[in-house]
Coordinates of C-alpha atoms and ligand atoms in Angstrom, one line a residue:
X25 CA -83.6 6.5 -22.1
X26 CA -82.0 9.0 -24.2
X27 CA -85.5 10.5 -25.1
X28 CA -86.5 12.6 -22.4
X29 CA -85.7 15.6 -25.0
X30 CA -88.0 14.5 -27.7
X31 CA -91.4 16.1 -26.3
X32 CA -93.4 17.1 -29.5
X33 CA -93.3 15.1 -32.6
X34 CA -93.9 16.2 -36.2
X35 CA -94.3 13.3 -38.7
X36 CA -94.9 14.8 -42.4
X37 CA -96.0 11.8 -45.1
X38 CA -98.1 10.7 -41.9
X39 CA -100.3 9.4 -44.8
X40 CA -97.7 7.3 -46.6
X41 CA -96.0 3.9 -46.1
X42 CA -93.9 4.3 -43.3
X43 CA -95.3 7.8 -42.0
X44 CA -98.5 6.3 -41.2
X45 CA -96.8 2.9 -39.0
X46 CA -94.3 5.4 -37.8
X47 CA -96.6 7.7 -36.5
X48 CA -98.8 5.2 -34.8
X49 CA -95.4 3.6 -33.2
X50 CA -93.8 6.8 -31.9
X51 CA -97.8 7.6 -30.9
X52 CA -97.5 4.3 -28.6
X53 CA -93.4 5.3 -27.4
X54 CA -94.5 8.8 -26.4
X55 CA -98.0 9.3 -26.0
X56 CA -101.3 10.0 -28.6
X57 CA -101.3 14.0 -27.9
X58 CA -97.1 14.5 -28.9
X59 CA -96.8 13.2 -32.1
X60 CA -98.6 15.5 -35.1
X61 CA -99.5 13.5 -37.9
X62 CA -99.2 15.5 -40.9
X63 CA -100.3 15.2 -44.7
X64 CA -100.5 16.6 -48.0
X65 CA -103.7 15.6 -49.8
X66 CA -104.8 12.3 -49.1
X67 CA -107.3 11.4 -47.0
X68 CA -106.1 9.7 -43.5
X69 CA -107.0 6.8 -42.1
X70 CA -109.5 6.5 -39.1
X71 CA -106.6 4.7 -37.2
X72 CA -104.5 8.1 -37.7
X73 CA -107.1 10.7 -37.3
X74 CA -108.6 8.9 -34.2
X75 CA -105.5 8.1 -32.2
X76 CA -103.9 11.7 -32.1
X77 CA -104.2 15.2 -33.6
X78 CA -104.0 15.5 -37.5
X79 CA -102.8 18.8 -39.7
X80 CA -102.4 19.1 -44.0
X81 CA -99.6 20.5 -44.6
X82 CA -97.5 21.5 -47.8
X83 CA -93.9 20.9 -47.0
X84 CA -93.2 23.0 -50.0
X85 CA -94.6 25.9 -48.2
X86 CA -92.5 26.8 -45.5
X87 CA -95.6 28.8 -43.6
X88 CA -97.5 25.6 -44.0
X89 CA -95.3 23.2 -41.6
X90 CA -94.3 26.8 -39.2
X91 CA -97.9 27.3 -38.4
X92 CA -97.8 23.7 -37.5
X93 CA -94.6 23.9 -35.3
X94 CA -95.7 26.8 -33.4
X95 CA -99.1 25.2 -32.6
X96 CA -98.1 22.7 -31.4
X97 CA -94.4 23.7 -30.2
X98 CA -92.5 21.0 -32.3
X99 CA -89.5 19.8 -31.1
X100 CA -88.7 17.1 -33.2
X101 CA -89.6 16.7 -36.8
X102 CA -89.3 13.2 -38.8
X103 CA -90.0 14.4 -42.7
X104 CA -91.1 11.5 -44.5
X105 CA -92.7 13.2 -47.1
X106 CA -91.1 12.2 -50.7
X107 CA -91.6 11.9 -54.3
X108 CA -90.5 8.0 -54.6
X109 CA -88.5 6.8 -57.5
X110 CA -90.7 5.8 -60.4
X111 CA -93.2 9.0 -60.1
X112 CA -89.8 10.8 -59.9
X113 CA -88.9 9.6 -63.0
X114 CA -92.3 11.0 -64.3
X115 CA -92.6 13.7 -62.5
X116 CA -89.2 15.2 -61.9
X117 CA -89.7 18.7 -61.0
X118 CA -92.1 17.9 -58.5
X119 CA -89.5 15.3 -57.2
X120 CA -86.9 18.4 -56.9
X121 CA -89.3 20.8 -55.4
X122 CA -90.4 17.7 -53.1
X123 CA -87.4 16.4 -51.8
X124 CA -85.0 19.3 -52.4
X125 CA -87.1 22.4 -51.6
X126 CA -89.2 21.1 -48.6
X127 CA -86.2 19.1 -47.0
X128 CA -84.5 22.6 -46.9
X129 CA -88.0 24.3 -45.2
X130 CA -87.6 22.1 -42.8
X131 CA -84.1 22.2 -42.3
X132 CA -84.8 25.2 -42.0
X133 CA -87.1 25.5 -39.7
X134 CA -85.8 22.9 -37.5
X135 CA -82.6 25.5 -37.0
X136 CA -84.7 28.7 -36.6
X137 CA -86.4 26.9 -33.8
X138 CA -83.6 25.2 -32.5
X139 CA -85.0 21.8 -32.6
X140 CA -83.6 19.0 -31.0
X141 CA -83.5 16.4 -33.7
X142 CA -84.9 16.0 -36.9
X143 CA -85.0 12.7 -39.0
X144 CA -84.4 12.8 -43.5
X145 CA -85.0 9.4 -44.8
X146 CA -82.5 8.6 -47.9
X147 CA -82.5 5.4 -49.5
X148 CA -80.5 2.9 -51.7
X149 CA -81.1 5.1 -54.4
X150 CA -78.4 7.2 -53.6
X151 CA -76.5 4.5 -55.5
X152 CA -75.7 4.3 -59.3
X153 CA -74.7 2.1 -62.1
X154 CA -71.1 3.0 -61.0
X155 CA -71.6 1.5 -57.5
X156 CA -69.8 -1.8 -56.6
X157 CA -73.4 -3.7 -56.4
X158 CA -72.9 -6.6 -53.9
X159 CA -72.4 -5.7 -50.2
X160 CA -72.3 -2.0 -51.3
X161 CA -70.0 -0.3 -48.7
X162 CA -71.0 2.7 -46.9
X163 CA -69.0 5.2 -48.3
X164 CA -68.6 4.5 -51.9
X165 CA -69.6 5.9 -55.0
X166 CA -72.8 8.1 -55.5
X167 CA -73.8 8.9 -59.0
X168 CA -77.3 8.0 -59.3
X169 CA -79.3 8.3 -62.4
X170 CA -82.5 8.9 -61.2
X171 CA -84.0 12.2 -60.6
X172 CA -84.8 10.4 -57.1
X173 CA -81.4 9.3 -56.1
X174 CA -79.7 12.4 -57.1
X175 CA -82.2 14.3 -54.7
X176 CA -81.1 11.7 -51.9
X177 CA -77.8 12.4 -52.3
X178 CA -78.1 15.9 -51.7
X179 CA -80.7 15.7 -48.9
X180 CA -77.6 13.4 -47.3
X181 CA -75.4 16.0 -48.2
X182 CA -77.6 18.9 -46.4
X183 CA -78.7 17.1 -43.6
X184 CA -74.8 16.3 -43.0
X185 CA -74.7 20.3 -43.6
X186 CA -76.9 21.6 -41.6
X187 CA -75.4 18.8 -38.7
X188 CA -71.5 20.5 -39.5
X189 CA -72.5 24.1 -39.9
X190 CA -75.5 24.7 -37.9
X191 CA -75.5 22.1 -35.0
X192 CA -78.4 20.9 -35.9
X193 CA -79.3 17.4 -34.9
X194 CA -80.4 15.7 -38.3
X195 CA -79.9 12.1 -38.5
X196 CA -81.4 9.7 -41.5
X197 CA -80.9 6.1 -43.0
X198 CA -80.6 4.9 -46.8
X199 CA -83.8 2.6 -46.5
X200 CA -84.1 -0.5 -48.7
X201 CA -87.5 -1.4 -50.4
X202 CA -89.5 -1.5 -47.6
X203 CA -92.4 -4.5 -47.3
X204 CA -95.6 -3.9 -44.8
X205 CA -99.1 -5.0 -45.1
X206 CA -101.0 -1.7 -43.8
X207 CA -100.7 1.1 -46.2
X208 CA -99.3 0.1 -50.0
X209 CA -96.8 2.1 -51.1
X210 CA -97.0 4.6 -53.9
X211 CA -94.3 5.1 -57.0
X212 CA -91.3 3.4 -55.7
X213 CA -89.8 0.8 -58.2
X214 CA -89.2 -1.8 -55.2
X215 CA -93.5 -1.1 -54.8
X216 CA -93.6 -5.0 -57.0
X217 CA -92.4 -6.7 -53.8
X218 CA -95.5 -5.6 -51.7
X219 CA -98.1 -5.6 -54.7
X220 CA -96.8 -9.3 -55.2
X221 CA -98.1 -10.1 -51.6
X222 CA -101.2 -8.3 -52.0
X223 CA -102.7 -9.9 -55.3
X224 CA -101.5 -13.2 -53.9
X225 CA -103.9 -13.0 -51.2
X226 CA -106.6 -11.4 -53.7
X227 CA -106.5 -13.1 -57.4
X228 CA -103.4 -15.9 -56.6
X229 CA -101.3 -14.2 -59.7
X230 CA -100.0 -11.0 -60.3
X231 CA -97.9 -9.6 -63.5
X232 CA -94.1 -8.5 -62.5
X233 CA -92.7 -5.1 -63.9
X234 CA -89.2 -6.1 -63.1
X235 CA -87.8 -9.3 -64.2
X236 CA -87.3 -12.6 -62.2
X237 CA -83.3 -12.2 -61.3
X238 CA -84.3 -9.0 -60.6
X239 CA -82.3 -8.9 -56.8
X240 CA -82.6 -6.0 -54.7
X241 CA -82.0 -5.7 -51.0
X242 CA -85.4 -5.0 -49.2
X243 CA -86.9 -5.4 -45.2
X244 CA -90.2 -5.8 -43.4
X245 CA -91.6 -2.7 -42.3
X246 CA -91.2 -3.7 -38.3
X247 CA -87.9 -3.5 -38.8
X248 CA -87.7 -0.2 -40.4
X249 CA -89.8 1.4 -37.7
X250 CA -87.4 -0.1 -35.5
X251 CA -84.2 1.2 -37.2
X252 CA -85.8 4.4 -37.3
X253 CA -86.7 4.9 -33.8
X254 CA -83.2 3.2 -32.6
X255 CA -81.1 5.7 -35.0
X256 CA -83.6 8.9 -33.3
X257 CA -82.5 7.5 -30.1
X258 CA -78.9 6.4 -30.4
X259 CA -76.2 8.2 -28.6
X260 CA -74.7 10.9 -30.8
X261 CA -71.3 10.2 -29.1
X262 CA -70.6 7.0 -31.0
X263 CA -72.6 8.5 -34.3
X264 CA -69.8 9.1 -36.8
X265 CA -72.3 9.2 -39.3
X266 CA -75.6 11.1 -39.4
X267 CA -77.5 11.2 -42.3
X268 CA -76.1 8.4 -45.0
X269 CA -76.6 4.6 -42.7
X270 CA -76.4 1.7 -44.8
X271 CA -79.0 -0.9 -43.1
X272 CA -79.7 -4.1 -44.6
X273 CA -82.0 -7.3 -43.9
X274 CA -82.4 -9.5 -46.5
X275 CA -82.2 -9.8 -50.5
X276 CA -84.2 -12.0 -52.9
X277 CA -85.0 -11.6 -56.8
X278 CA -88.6 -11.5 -57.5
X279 CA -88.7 -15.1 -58.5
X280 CA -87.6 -15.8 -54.9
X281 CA -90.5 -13.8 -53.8
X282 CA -92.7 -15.7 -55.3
X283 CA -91.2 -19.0 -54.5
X284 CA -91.4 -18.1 -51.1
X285 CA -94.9 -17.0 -51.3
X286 CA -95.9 -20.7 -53.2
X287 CA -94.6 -22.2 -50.1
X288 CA -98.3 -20.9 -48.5
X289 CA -100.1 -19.9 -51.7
X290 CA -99.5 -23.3 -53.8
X291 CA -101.7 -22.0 -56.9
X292 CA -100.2 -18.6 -56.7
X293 CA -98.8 -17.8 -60.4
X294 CA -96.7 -14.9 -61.0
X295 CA -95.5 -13.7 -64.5
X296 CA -92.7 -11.1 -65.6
X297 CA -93.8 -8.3 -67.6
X298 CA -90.7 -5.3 -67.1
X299 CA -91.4 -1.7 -67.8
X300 CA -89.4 1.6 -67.4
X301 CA -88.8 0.6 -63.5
X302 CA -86.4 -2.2 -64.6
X303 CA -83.8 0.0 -65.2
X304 CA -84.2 2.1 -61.8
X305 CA -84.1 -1.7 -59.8
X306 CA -81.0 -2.2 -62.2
X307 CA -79.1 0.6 -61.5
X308 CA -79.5 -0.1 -57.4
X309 CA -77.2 -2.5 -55.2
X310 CA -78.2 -6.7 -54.5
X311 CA -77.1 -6.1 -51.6
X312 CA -75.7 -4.0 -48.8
X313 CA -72.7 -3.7 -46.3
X314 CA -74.2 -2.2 -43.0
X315 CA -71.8 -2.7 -40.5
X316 CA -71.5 1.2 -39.9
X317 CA -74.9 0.9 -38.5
X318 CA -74.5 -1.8 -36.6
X319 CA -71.2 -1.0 -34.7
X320 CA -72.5 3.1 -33.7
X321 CA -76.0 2.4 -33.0
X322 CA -76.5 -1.1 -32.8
X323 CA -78.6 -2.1 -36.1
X324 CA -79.4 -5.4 -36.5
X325 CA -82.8 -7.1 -38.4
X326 CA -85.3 -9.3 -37.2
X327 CA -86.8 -10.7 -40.0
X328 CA -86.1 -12.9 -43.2
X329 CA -87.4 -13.6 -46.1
X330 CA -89.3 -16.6 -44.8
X331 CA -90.2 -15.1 -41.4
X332 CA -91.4 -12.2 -43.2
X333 CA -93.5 -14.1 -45.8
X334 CA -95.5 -15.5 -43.3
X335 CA -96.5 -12.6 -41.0
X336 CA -97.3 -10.8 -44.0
X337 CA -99.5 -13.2 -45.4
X338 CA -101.5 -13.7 -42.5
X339 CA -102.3 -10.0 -42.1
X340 CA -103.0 -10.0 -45.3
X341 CA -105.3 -13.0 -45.1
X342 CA -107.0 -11.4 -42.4
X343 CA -107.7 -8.1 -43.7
X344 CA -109.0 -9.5 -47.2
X345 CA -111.2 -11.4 -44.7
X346 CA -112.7 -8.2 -43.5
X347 CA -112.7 -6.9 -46.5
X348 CA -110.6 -4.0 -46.2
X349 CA -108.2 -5.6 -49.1
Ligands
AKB417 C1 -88.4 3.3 -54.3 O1 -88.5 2.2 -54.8 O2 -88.3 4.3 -54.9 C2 -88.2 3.3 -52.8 C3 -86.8 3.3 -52.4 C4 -86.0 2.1 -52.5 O3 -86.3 4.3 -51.9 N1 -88.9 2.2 -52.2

């Protein structure tokens, strides 16, 4: 396995979506004491703080994450902290300072102490009105119009960089909305596809803030752990990419969603109320062309819409059970 030079792990947004799946993953690939779960403010989970060593850190302060790296002698840093895409659009400084400024600390760092790899998520927000929408190819146009996107684009573009100039390992993946029934996500526009899931399980309706053709390409969080972990661990000799993959798994409008959701939840009603987001979601691809990742690192999805729907649901089921949802 090409990971024996991955030793000491540094996960930053340990607390969020994927950072907090990702971390336990990687915890399980290469062992509880090498992968440092980082965060900013919020409170972690008992899962997170119990099954490996914990830090705060503020990414926008670089002596925050280096005291962090030294401790612990980081060799590997995946930074999933991020302003998402709606809260970008209300917050747009912090999304700069966020994703511009502490992407560059830890580029940064991860060159002064000649890491071996480091990991920048991007995400299908690096696409624009202007982008051919259906099967979007992987090199095309980028012109976003969200604060977000445009901040994607140039994390790509510094992570590519840093790879060119510096040598620096830095690898990432343009995610889609990402669905997982552990921890909710928190101000992306694709953020109606989970809460769908969630208040069919708790009140069988919810109230839509995109509109029901609303189609945007999306995948189950297993399979985004997986392509994230596979990418960290490809071979860079057949990489001719590094920090811009395409990956897709599936695609449904929201009135899909909840079709496919009716199918278990008969009674479940779901109504369309759009807000400011609707433009974000329209400005994004239906779909995407990810053969790039599939030919140099072997991509390829596990889960569909229906397969999805019902391992979701029964997680869900059980955890509103135990009242934890
Ligand atoms: C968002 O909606 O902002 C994110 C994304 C697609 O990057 N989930």
């Amino acid at each position: 396995m090409p990971t024996d030079d991955m030793k000491r792990i540094l996960v930053t947004g340990a607390v969020g979506q994927i950072g907090s799946e990702l971390t336990m993953e990687l915890r399980k690939k290469y062992g509880n004491d090498n992968v440092i779960a980082t965060g900013h403010k919020t409170k972690p989970s008992s899962r997170l703080l119990d099954s490996g060593p914990f830090e705060f850190i503020d990414i926008t302060k670089k002596e925050t994450v280096e005291r962090i790296v030294k401790k612990y002698d980081v060799d590997t840093i995946y930074n999933m902290a991020a302003i998402l895409s709606a809260v970008g659009e209300e917050k747009p400084m912090l999304c700069w300072n966020v994703n511009i400024n502490g992407l560059y600390n830890i580029l940064e760092i991860a060159r002064e102490y000649e890491m071996t790899r480091v990991f920048i998520p991007s995400s299908i927000a690096v696409f624009g009105p202007n982008t051919p929408k259906e099967n979007t190819p992987q090199d095309t146009v980028l012109k976003p119009t969200t604060m977000y996107g445009l901040t994607k684009v140039a994390g790509e573009l510094l992570g590519d960089y840093y790879f060119r100039r510096f040598n620096l390992d830095v690898r990432g993946i343009r995610y889609p909305g990402i669905i997982s029934s552990e921890t909710p996500p928190g101000g992306g526009t694709t953020d109606y596809a989970v809460e769908m899931f969630y208040e069919a399980i708790r009140k069988k309706k919810y109230v839509c803030f995109v509109k029901k053709d609303t189609v945007l390409p999306m995948m189950y969080m297993p399979d985004c752990i997986k392509a994230t972990i596979d990418l960290m661990e490809a071979d860079i000799s057949k990489l001719q990419h590094h920090c811009d993959f395409n990956i897709a798994s599936m695609s449904f409008s929201a009135e899909e969603l909840a079709d496919e959701i009716k199918k278990h939840i008969p009674d479940f009603r779901c109504e369309y109320k759009p807000d400011f987001r609707q433009a974000i979601a329209d400005s994004w691809p239906r779909s995407i062309d990810d053969s790039a990742a599939r030919k140099e690192w072997g991509w390829e999805p596990r889960y569909d819409l229906s397969s999805m729907t019902k391992d979701m649901l029964g997680k869900l089921r059980k955890r509103h059970e135990m009242g934890e949802i």
